[in-house]
CSV table of C-alpha atoms and ligand atoms in Angstrom, one decimal:
chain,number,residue,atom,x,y,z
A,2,UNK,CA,0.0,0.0,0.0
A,3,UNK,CA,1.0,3.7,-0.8
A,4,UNK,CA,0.7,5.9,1.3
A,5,UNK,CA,-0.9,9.0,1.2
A,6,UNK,CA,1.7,11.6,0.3
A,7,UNK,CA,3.1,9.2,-2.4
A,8,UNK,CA,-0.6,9.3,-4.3
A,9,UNK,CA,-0.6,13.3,-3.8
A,10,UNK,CA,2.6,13.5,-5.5
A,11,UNK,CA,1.5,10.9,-8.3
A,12,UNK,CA,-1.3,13.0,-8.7
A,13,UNK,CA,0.8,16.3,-8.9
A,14,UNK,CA,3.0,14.9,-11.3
A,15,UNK,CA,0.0,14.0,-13.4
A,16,UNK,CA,-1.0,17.2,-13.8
A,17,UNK,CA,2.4,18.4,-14.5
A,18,UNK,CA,2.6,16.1,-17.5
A,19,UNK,CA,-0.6,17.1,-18.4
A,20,UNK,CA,0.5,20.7,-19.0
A,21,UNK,CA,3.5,19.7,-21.0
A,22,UNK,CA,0.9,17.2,-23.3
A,23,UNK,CA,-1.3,19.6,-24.2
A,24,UNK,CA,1.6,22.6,-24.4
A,25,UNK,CA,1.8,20.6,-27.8
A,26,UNK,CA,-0.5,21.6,-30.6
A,27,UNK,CA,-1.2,18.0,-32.0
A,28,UNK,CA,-4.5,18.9,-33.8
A,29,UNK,CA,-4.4,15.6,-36.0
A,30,UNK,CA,-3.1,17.1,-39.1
A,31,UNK,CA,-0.1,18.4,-37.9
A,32,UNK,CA,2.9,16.4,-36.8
A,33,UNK,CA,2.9,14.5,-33.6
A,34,UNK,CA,6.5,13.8,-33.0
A,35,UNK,CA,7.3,17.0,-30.8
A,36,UNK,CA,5.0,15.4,-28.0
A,37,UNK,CA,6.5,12.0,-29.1
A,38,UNK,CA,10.1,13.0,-28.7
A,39,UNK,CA,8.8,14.4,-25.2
A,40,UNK,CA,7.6,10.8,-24.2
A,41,UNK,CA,10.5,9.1,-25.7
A,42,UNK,CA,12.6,11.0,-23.8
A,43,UNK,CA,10.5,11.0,-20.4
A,44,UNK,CA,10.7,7.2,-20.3
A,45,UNK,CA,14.2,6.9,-21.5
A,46,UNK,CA,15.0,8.7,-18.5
A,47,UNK,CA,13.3,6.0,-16.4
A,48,UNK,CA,15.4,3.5,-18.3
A,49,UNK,CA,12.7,2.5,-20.9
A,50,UNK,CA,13.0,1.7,-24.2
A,51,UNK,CA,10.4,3.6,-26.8
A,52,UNK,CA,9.3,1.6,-30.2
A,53,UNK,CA,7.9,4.3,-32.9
A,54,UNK,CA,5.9,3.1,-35.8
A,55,UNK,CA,5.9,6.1,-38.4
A,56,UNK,CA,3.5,7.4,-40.8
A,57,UNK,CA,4.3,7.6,-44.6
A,58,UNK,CA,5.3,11.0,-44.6
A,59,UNK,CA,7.6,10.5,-41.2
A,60,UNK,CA,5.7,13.4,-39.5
A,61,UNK,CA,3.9,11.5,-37.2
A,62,UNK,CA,4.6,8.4,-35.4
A,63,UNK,CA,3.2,6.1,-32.8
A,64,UNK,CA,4.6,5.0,-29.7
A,65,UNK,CA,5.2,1.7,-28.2
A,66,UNK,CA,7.3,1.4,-25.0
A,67,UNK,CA,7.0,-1.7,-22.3
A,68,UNK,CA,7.6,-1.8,-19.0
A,69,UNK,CA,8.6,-5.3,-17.3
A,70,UNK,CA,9.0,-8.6,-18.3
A,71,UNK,CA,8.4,-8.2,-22.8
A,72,UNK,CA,8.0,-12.1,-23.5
A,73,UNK,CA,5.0,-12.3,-21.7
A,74,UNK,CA,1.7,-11.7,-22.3
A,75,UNK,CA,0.7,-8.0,-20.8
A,76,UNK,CA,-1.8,-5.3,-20.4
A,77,UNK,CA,-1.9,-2.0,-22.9
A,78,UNK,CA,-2.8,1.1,-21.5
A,79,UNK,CA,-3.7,3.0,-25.3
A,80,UNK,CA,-4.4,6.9,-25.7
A,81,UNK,CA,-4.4,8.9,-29.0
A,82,UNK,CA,-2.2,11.7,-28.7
A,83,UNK,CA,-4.2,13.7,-31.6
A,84,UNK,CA,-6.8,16.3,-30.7
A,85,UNK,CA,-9.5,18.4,-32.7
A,86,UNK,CA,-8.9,21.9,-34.2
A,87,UNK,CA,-9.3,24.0,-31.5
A,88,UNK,CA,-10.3,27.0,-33.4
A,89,UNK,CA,-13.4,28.1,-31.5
A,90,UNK,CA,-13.5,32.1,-30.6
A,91,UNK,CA,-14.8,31.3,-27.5
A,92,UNK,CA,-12.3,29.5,-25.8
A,93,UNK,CA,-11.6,31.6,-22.4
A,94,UNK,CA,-7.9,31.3,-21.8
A,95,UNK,CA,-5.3,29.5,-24.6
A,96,UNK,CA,-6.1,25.6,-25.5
A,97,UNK,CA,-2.7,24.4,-25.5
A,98,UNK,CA,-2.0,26.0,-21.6
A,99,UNK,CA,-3.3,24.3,-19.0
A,100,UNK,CA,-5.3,26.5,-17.0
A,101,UNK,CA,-6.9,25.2,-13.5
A,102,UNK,CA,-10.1,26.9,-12.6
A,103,UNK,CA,-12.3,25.2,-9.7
A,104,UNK,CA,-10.0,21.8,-9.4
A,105,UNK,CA,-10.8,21.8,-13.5
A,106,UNK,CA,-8.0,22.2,-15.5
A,107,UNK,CA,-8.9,23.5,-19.1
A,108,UNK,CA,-7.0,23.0,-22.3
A,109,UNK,CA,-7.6,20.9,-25.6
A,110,UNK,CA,-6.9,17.2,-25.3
A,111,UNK,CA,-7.1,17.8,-21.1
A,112,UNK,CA,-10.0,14.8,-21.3
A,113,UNK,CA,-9.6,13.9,-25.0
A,114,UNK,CA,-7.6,12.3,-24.2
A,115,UNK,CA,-4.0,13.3,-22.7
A,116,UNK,CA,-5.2,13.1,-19.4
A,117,UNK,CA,-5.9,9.5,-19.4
A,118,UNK,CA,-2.0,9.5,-21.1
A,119,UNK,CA,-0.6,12.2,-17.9
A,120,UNK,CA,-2.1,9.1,-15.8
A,121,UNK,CA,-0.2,6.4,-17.6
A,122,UNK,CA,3.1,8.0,-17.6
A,123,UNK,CA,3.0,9.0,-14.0
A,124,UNK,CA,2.5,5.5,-13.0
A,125,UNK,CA,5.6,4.8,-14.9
A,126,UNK,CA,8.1,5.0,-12.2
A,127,UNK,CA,6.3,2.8,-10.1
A,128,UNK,CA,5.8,0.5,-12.6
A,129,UNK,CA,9.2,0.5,-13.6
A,130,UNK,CA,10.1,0.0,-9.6
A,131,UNK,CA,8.1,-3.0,-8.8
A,132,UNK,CA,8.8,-6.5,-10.0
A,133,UNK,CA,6.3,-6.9,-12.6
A,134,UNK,CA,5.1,-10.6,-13.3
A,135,UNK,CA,3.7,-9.5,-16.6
A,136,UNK,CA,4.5,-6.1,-18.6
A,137,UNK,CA,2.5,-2.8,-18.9
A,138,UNK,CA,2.6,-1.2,-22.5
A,139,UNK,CA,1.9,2.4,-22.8
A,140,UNK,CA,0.6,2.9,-26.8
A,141,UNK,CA,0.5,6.2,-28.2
A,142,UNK,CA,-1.1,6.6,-31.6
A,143,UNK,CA,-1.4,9.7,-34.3
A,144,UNK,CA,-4.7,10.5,-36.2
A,145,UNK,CA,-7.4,8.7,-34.0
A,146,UNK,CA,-10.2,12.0,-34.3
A,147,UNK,CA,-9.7,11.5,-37.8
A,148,UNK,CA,-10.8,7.9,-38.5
A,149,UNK,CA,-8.5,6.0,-36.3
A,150,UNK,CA,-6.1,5.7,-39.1
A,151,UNK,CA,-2.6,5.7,-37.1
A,152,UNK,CA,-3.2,2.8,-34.6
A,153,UNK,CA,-3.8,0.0,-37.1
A,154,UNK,CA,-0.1,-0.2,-38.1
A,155,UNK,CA,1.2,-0.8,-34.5
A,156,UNK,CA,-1.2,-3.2,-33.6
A,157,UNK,CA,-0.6,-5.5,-36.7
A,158,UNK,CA,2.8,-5.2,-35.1
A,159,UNK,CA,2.0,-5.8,-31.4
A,160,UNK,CA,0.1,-8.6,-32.8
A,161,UNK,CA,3.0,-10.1,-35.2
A,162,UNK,CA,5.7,-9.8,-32.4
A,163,UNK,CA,5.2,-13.3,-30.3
A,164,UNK,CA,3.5,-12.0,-26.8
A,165,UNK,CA,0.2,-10.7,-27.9
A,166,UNK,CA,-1.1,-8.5,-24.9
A,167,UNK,CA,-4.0,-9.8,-22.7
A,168,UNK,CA,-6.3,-7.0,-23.1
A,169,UNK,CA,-6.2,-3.0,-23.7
A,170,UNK,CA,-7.8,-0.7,-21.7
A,171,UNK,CA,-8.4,2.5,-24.1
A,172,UNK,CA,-8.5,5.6,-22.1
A,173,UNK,CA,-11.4,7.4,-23.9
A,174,UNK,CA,-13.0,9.7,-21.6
A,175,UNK,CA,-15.9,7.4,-19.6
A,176,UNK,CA,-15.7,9.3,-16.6
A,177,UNK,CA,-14.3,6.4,-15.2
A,178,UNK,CA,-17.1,4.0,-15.8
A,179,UNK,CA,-16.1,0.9,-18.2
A,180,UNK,CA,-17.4,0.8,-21.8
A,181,UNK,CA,-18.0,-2.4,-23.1
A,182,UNK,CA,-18.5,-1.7,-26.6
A,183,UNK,CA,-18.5,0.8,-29.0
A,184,UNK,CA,-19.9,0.7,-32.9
A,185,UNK,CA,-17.7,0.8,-35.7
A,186,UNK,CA,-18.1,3.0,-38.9
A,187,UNK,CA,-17.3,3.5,-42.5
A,188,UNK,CA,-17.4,6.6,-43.8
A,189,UNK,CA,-18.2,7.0,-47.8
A,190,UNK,CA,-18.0,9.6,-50.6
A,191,UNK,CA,-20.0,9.4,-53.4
A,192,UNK,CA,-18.7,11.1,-57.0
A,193,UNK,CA,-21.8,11.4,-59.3
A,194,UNK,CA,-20.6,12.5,-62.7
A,195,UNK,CA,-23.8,13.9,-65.2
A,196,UNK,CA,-23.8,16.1,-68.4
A,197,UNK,CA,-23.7,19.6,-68.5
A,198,UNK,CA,-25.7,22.0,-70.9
A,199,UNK,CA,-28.1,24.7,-70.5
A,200,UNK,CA,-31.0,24.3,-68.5
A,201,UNK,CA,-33.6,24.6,-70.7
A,202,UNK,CA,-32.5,21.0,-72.3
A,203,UNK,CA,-32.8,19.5,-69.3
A,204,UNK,CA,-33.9,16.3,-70.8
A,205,UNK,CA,-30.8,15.8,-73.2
A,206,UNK,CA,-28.5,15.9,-69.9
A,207,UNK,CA,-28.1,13.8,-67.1
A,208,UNK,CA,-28.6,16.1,-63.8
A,209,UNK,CA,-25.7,14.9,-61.3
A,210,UNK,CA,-27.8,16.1,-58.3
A,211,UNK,CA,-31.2,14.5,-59.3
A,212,UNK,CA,-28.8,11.3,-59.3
A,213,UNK,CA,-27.5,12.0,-56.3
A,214,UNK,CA,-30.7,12.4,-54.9
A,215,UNK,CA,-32.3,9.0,-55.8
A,216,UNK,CA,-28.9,7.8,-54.3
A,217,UNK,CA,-29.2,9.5,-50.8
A,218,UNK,CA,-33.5,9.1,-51.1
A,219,UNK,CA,-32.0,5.0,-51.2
A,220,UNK,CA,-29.7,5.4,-48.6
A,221,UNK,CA,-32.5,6.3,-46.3
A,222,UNK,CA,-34.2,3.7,-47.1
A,223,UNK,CA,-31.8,1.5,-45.6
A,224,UNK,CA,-31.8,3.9,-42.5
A,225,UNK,CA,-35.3,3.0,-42.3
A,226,UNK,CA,-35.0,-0.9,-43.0
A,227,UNK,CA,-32.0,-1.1,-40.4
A,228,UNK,CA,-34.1,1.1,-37.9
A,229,UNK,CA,-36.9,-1.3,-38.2
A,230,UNK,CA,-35.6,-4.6,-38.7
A,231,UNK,CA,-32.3,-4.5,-36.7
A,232,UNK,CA,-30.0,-6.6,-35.8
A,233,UNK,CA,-30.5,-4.4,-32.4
A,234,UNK,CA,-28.4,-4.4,-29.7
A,235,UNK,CA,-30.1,-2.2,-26.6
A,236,UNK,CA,-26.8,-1.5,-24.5
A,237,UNK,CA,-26.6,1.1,-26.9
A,238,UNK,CA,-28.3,4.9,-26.9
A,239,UNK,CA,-29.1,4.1,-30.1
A,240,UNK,CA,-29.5,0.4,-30.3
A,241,UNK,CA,-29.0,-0.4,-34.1
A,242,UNK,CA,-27.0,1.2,-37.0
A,243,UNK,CA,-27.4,4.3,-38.1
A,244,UNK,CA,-27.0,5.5,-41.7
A,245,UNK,CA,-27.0,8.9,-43.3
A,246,UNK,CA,-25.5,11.9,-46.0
A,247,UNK,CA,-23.2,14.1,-43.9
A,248,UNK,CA,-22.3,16.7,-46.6
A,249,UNK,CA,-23.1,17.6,-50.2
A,250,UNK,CA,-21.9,19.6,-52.9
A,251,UNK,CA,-22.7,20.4,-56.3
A,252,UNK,CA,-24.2,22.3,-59.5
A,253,UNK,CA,-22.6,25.5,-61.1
A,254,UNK,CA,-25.4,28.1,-62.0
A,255,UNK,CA,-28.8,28.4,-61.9
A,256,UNK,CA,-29.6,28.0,-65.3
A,257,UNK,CA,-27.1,24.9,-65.6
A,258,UNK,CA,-27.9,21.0,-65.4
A,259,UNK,CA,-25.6,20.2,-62.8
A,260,UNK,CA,-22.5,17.9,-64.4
A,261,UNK,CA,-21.1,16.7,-60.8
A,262,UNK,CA,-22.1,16.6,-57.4
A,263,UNK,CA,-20.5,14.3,-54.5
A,264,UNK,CA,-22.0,13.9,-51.3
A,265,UNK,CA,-20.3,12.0,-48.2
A,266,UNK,CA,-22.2,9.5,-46.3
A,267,UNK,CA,-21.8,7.2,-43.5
A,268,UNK,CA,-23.2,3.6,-41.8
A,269,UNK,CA,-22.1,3.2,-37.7
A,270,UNK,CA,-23.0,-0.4,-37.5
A,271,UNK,CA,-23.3,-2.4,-33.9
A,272,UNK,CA,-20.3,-4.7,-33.9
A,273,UNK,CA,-22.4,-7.9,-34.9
A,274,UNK,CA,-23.4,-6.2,-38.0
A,275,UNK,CA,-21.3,-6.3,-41.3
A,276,UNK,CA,-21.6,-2.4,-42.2
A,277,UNK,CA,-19.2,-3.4,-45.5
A,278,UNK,CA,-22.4,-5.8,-46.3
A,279,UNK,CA,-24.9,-3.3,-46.9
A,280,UNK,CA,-22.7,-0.9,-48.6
A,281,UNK,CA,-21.5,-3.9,-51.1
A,282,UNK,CA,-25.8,-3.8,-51.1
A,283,UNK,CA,-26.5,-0.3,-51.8
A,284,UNK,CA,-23.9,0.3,-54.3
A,285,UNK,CA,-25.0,-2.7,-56.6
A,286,UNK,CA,-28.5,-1.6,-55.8
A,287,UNK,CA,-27.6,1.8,-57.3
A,288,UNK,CA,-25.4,0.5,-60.3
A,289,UNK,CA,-28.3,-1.7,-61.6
A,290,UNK,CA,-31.1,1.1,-61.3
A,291,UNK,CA,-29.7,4.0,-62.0
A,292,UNK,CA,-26.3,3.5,-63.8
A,293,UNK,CA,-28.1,2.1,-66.9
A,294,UNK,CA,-30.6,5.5,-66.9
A,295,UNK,CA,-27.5,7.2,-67.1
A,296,UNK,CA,-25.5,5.7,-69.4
A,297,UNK,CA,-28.5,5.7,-71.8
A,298,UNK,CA,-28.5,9.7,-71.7
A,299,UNK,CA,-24.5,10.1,-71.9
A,300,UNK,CA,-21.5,7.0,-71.7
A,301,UNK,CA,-19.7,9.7,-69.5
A,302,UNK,CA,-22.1,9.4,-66.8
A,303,UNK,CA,-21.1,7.3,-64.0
A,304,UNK,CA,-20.2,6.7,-60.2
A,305,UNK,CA,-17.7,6.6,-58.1
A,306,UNK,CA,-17.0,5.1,-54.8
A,307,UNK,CA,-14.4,6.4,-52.6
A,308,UNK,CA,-13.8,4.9,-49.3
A,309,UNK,CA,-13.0,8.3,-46.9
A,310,UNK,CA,-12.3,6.0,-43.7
A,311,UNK,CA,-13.6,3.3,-41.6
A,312,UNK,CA,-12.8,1.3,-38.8
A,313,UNK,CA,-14.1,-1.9,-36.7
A,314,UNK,CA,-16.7,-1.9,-34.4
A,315,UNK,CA,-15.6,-3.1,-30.8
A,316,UNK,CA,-17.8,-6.2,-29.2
A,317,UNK,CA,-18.4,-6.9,-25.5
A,318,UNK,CA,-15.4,-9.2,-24.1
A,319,UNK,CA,-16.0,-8.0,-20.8
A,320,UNK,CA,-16.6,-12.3,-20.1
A,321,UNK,CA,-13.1,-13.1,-21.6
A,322,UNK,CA,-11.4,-14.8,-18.8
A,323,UNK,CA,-8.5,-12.4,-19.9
A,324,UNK,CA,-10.0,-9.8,-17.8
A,325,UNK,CA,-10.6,-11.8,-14.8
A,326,UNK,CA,-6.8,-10.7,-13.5
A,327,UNK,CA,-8.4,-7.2,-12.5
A,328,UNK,CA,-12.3,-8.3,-12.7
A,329,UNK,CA,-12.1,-7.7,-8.8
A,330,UNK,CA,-11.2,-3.8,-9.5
A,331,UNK,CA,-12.9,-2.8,-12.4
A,332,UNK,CA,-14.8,-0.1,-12.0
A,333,UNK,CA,-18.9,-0.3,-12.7
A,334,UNK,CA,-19.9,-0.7,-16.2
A,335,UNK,CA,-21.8,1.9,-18.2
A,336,UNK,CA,-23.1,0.5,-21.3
A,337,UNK,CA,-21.8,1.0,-25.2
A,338,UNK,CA,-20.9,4.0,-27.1
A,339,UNK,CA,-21.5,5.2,-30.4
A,340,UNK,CA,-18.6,7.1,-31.1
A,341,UNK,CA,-15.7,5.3,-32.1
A,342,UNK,CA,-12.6,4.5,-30.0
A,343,UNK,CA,-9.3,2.4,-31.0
A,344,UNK,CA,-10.7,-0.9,-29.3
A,345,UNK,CA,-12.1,-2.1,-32.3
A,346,UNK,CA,-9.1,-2.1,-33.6
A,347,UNK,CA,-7.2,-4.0,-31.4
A,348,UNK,CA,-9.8,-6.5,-30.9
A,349,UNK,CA,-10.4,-7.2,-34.9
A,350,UNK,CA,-6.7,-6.5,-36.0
A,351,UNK,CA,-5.0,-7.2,-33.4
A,352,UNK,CA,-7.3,-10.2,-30.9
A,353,UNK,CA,-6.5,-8.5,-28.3
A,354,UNK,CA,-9.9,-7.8,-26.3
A,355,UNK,CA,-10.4,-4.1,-25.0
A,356,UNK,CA,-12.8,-2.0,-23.0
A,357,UNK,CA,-12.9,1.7,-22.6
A,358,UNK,CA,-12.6,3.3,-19.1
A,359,UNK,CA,-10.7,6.6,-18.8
A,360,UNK,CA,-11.0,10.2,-17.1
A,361,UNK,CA,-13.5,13.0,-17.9
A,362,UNK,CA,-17.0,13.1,-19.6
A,363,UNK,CA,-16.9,12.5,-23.3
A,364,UNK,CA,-19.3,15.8,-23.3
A,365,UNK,CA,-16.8,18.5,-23.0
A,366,UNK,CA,-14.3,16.7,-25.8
A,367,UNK,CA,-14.1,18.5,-29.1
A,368,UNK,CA,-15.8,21.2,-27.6
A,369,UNK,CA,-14.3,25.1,-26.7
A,370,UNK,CA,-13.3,25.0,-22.9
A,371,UNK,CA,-12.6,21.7,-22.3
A,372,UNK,CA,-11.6,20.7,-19.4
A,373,UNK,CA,-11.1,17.2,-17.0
A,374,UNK,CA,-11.9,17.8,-13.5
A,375,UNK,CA,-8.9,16.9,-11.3
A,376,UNK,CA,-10.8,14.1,-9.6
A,377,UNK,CA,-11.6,12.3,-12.3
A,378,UNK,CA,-7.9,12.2,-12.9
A,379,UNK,CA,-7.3,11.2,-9.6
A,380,UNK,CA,-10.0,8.4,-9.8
A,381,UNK,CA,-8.0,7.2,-12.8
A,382,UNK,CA,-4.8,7.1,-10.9
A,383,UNK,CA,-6.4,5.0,-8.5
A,384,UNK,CA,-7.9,2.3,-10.7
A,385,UNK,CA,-4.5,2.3,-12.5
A,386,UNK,CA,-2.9,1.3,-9.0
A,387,UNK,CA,-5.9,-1.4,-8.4
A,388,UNK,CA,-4.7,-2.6,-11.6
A,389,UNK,CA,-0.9,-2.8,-10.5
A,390,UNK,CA,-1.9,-4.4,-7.3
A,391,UNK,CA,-4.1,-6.7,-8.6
A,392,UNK,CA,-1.2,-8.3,-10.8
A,393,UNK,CA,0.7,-8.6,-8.4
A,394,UNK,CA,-1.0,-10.2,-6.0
A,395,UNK,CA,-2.1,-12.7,-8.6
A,396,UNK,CA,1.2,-13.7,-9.1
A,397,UNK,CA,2.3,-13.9,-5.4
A,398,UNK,CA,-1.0,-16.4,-5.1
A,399,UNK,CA,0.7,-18.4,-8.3
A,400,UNK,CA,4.1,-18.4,-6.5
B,515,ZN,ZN1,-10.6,10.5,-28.2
């Protein structure tokens, strides 16, 4: 057992870290590797050793780094080190300082989701110090808020290297309660190419945005199959997939027949439906009706498919008996989520089974003025230790 001192000064050096995470502007499309350089260094100091996995262009990396025994099977603590713009006018002091007002402290990232990383490193030392029967891995990624796209690499690494990891626990902000699920997504964009000419021969040209409309006027169909029919899963706000246009864009004048428009759309699917199924649907759906209407007006009508992003939906593994090291100490569950989180990943690339419990309220991420309240980072801190304890003592019992 700590004593009480040694958790305030855990906690103080949380919050310290904090500051220096978010001092670091790593909205997602700028580089990371200032804040990843910081890390590096920060655990090299404690005499641990820092994998990066890179990015194409080298800007950004992730960040692998375990601490205790690497042949064996461990536990990953994951956070995304990528936040949203933070562009708002009404931000009330500078997003990248940490600013504490009323045991809150303010800045972008502070609960989405550095604070949950501030937690992880501070534990470092300690973890570092104790004899560890199985290892902790602290996993940074790059470009989570913008479709997970940066975690995938590492964890078809993690997952190729010999000792897969027991479980993850992905810091999203849960206020401390544990997620059990969260839906995946893909996210689409449609190119509809028609004919131009002047509007008054409308019938000799093929009107890009009429197309487009039969396409989205379909696409709600589906919504309203899915919404009717299922599959439903009712641990979730919103207990079946959704399906919808986000944006559109097209036509020139207002006396032209539209030659292009693109629109992007999306389907979050619960994690026992195959999202990729009903777009393979709806896009042969749409090639056999209205491709053929098309082409009959002009051959240079057409359609393209672009896939924008996507990533897996994570299921409830809450009853894999990987989790009954720290089952004692988990904290109480809250349900699923519909916004996506790494775990999908690392459950569908990589098999390793993940839940979601961090610090702060999901609310005030990607929001102006957001802030983690100071307890909830302390709450984390605490669980963290339960976690530590908890695999230790399971290993003394073994001994
Ligand atoms: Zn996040």
């Amino acid at each position: 057992m700590k004593t009480q001192e040694e958790n305030f000064s855990e906690l103080y050096k949380t919050i310290e870290l904090l500051e220096k995470l978010v001092s670091f502007d790593t909205t997602s499309f700028k580089s990371n590797m200032a804040l990843i350089e910081y890390v590096q260094g920060y655990l090299a100091d404690l005499g641990v050793e820092s994998k990066l996995f890179f990015d194409d262009s080298k800007q950004k990396a992730n960040l692998w780094a375990t601490i205790g025994p690497a042949d064996r099977p461990g536990i990953v603590l994951s956070g995304h080190t990528d936040v949203v713009p933070a562009l708002e006018e009404t931000w009330k002091s500078e997003p990248f300082d940490l600013v504490e007002r009323d045991h809150k402290l303010y800045g972008r990232g502070a609960t989405d989701m550095k604070g949950f990383i501030a937690c992880a490193l501070a534990l470092a030392p300690e973890l570092k110090k104790r004899n560890l029967p199985i290892p902790f891995h602290i996993c940074l990624s790059y470009d989570e808020e913008v479709g997970c796209l940066g975690v995938g690499r590492m964890v078809e690494g993690i997952a190729n290297s010999g000792a897969v990891p027991m479980f993850a626990l992905i810091g999203e902000p849960t206020q401390m309660f544990v997620v059990n699920g969260q839906k995946g997504k893909h996210s689409m964009r449609a190119k509809v190419y028609g004919t131009a000419g002047h509007s008054s021969y409308a019938p000799h040209h093929v009107n890009a945005i009429e197309y487009a409309g039969r396409i989205i006027q379909m696409i709600s169909q589906y919504a309203d199959k899915i919404a009717e029919e299922g599959p439903f899963d009712h641990s979730f706000t919103v207990p079946h997939s959704t399906m919808l246009v986000t944006t559109i864009n097209g036509g020139a004048a207002t006396n032209v027949t539209p030659e292009y428009c693109e629109f992007t759309f999306e389907i979050r699917h619960i994690p026992e439906h195959d999202g990729q199924a009903v777009l393979d649907d709806l896009m042969k759906n749409v090639e056999a009706e209205l491709l053929p209407q098309m082409k009959a007006i002009s051959e240079d009508a057409g359609i393209k498919w672009e896939k924008v992003f996507s990533y897996p939906g994570m299921g409830d593994c809450l009853d894999d008996e990987a989790f009954d090291l720290i089952r004692d100490v988990l904290p109480e569950v809250s349900g699923k989520v519909s916004y996506g989180s790494e775990g999908g990943i690392f459950e569908k690339v990589g098999g390793i089974p993940a839940i979601i419990c961090g610090p702060g309220n999901i609310e005030q991420a990607h929001q102006p003025n957001e802030y983690v309240e100071i307890d909830q980072l302390d709450k984390c801190l605490a669980f963290l230790r339960n976690v530590v304890d908890a695999v230790e003592k399971k290993h003394a019992n073994e001994d």
